[in-house]
XYZ file of C-alpha atoms in Angstrom:
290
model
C 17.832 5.640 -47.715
C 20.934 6.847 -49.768
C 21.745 10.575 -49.145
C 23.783 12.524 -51.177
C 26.611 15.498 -50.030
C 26.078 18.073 -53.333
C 28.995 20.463 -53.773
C 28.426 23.537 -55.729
C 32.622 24.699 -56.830
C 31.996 27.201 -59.549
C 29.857 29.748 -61.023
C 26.213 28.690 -61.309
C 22.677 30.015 -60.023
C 20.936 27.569 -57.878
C 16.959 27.794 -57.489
C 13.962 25.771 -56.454
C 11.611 24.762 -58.703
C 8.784 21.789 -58.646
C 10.440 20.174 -54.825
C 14.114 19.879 -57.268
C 17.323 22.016 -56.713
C 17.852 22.983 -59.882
C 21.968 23.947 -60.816
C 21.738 26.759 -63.624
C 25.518 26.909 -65.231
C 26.426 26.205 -68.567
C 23.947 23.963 -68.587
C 21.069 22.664 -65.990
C 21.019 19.992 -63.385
C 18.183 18.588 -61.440
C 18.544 17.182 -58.480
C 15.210 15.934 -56.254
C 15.601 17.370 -52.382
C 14.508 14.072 -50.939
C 17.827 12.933 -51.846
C 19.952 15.872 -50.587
C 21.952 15.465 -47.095
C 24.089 18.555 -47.478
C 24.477 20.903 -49.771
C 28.170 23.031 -49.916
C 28.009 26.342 -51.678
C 31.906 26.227 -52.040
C 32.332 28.785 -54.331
C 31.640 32.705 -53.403
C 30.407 32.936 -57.251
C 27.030 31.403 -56.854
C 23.662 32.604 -56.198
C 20.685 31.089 -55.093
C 16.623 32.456 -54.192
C 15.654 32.545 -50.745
C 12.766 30.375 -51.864
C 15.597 27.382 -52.522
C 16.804 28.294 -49.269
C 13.335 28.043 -47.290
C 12.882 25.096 -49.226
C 16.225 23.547 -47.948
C 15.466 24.375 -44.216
C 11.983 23.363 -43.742
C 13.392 19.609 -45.300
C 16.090 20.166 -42.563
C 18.708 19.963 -45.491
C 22.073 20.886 -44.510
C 23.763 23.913 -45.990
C 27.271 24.941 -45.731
C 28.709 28.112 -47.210
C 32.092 28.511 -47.373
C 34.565 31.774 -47.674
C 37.298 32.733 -50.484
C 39.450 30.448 -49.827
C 36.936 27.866 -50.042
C 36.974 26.858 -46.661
C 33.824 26.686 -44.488
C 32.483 29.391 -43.769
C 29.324 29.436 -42.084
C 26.706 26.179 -41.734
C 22.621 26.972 -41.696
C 19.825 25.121 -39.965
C 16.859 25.628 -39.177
C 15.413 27.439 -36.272
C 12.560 24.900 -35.627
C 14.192 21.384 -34.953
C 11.104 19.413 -34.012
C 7.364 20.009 -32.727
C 8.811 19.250 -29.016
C 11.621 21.395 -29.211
C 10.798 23.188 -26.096
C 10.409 20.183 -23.949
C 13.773 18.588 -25.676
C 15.250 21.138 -24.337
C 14.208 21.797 -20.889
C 15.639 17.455 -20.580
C 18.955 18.804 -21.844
C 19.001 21.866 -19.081
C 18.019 18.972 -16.846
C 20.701 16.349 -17.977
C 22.384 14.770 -14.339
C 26.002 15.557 -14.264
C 26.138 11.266 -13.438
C 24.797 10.734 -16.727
C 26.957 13.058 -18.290
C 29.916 11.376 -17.208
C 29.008 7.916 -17.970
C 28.127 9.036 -21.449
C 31.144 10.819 -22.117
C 33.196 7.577 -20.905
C 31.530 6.187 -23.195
C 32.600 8.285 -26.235
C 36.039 8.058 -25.088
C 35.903 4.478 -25.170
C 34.482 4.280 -28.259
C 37.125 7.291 -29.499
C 40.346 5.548 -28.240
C 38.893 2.619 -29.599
C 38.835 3.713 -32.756
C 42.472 4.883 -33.036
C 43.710 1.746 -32.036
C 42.269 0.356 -34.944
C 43.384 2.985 -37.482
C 47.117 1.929 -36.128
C 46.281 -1.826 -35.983
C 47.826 -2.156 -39.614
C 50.735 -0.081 -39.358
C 52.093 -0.040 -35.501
C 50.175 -2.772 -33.935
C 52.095 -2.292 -30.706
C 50.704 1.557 -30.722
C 47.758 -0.163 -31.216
C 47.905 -1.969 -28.475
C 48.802 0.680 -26.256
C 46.042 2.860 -26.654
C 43.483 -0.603 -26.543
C 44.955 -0.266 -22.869
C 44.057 3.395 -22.133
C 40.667 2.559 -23.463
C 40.288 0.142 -21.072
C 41.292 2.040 -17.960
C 39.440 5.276 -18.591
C 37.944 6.475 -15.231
C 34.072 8.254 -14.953
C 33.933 10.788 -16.733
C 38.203 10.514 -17.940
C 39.473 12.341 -15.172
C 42.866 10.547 -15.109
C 42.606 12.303 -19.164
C 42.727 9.362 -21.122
C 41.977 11.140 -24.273
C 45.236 13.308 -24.113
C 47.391 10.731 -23.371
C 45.651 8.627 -26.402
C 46.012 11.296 -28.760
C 49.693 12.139 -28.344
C 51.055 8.503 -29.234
C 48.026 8.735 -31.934
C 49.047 11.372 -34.022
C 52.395 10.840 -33.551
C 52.399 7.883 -35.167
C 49.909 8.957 -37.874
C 52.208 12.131 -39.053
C 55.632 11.845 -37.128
C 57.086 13.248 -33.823
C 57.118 16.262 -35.246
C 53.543 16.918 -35.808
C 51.293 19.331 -33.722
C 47.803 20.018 -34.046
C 48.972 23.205 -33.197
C 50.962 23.977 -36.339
C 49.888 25.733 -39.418
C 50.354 23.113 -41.890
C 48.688 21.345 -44.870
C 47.830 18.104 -42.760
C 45.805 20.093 -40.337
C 44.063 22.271 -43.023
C 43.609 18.869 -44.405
C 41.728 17.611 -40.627
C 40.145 21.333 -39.842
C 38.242 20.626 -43.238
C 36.900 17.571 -42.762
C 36.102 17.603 -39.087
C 34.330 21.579 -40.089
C 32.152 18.874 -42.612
C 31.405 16.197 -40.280
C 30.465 18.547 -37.104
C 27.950 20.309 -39.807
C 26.779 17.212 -39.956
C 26.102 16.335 -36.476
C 24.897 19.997 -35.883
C 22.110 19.487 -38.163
C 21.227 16.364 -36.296
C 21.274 17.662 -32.923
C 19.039 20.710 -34.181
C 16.260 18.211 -35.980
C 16.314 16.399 -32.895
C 14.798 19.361 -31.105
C 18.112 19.771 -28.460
C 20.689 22.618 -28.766
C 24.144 22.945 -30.023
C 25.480 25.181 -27.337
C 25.048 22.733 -24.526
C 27.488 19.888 -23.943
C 28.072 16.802 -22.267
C 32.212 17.590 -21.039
C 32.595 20.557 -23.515
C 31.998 23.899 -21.934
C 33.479 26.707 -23.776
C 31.150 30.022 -23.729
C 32.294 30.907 -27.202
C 31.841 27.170 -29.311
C 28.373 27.393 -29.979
C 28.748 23.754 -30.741
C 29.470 22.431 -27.202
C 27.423 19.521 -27.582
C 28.781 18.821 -31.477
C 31.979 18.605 -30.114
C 31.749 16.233 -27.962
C 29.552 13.763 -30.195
C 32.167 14.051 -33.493
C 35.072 12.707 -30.635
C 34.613 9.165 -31.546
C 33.765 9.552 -35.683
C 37.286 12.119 -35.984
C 39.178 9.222 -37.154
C 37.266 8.878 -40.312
C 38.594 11.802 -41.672
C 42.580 10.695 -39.826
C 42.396 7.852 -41.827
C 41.166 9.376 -44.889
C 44.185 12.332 -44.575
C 47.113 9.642 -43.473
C 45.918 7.431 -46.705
C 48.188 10.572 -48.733
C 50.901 10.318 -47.504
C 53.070 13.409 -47.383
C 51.819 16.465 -49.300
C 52.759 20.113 -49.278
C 49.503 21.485 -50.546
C 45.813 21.035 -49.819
C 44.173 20.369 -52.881
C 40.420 20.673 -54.082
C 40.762 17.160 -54.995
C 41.406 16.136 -51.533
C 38.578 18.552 -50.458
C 36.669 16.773 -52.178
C 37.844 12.768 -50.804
C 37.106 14.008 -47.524
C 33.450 15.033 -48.349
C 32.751 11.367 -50.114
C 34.028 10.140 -46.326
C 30.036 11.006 -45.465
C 29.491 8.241 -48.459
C 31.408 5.591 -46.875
C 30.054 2.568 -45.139
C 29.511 1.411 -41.988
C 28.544 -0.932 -39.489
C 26.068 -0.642 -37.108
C 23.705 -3.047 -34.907
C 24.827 -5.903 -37.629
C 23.449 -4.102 -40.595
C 25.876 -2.261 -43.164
C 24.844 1.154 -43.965
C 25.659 4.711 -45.075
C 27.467 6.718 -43.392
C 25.196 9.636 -42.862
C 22.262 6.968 -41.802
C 24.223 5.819 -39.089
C 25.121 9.468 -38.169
C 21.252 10.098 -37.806
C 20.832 6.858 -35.462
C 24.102 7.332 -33.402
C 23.688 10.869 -32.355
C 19.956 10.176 -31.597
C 21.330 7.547 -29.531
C 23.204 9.699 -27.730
C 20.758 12.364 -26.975
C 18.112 10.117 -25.662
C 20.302 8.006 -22.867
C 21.036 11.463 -21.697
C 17.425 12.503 -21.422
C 16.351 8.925 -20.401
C 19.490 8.128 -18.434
C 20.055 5.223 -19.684
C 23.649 4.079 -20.951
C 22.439 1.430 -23.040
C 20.593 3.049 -25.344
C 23.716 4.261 -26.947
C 23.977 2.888 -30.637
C 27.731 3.226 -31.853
C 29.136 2.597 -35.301
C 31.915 0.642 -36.283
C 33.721 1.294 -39.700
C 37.429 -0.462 -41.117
């Protein structure tokens, strides 16, 4: 099933009518929910009936609002995931802290991984250096791994000069799309019945997306890739807002079938969530994407 990421940038009145967003502006667009991933409300100029809104939730549509700077803002879901919510839950409170580690190996792996192959084209002896910390990540990366990774990673993406830490146009640039993509993976989490708050290895008691954290690790280079593919810039544009939504339209590669991106988002994170209640490593589908 195609899904499609609807952004909403100017002035308009959005309402349900007849199981079709309909886009009131200077003129009107229809557009069927069954087709709707996510919907951004980017602009603080629109309106829209709570009936739209019930409408959006009980089809477990995502729906980000975002502030005056167009940034996002705030992301709803519903309150009701599943029918087995409750017991979903109770498995997560329940999840082995053996599990946990092997799982979160796993997305380390499959993180680390995936930086090394971003850098295979450009600095294939980068490349090859983080291949190696991939393959000598202990349970649960306690010798850090990941940190280690990331610092000759991003490095060689943006220069020796460049800090996550800085407030710059590059990491306005990866705040925005990594904001899109954990909306993503919080809606999936919720429709799976589980919660948000608790994680695998994240455990901050003010994210109340713990467990979104730690499943976006291994998908963040999407949006790297994306952001790199500029080059240098000194401004972040709505155009390039706008690039790194349509990375939720790219394709992938997963269990030897080409798909969506947002299709294999659904079948990875589920994935995820059951070898931790089933305690199973295997069951873990990852993607793979160029």
């Amino acid at each position: 099933m195609s899904w499609r990421i609807v952004v909403i940038s100017k002035r308009a009145k959005l309402e349900y009518k007849m199981n079709y967003l309909v886009v009131r502006d200077t003129e009107m667009l229809r557009i069927h929910l069954s087709e709707i991933h996510t919907l951004i409300i980017e602009s603080t100029a629109v309106s829209l009936t709570a009936m739209l809104v019930a409408q959006l939730q009980e089809r477990k549509i995502n729906i980000i609002f975002c502030d005056n700077h167009r940034n996002p803002l705030s992301n709803v879901l519903p309150l009701y995931g599943c029918h087995n919510a409750t017991e979903k839950v109770k498995s997560q409170i329940a999840w082995k802290r053996e599990i946990k580690d092997q799982v979160w190996t796993r997305i380390i792996y499959e993180k680390i991984t995936n930086q090394a192959n971003v850098l295979k084209q450009t600095r294939p002896d980068l490349a090859e250096k983080l291949t190696g910390y991939a393959s000598s990540i202990t349970a649960g990366d306690r010798t850090n791994r990941e940190a280690h990774a990331a610092k000759v990673y991003f490095n060689a993406l943006f220069g020796n000069e460049f800090s996550r830490h800085k407030d710059s146009p590059i990491n306005a640039a990866l705040n925005y799309g990594y904001t899109i993509l954990l909306s993503a993976i919080n809606r999936e989490i919720v429709i799976n019945g589980y919660l948000t708050q608790l994680g695998i290895f994240h455990d901050n008691a003010f994210n109340q997306f713990n467990l979104s954290s730690d499943l976006i690790e291994p998908l963040r280079s999407l949006i790297d890739k994306e952001v790199v593919s500029w080059g240098s810039f000194e401004e972040f544009t709505s155009n390039q807002k706008m690039r790194l939504v349509d990375v939720m339209n790219c394709q992938v590669n997963m269990a030897d079938k080409r798909m969506q991106f947002v299709n294999a988002l659904g079948i990875y994170c589920r994935s995820v969530l059951e070898s931790l209640s089933e305690q199973n490593l295997d069951l873990i589908q990852c993607m793979e994407y160029e």
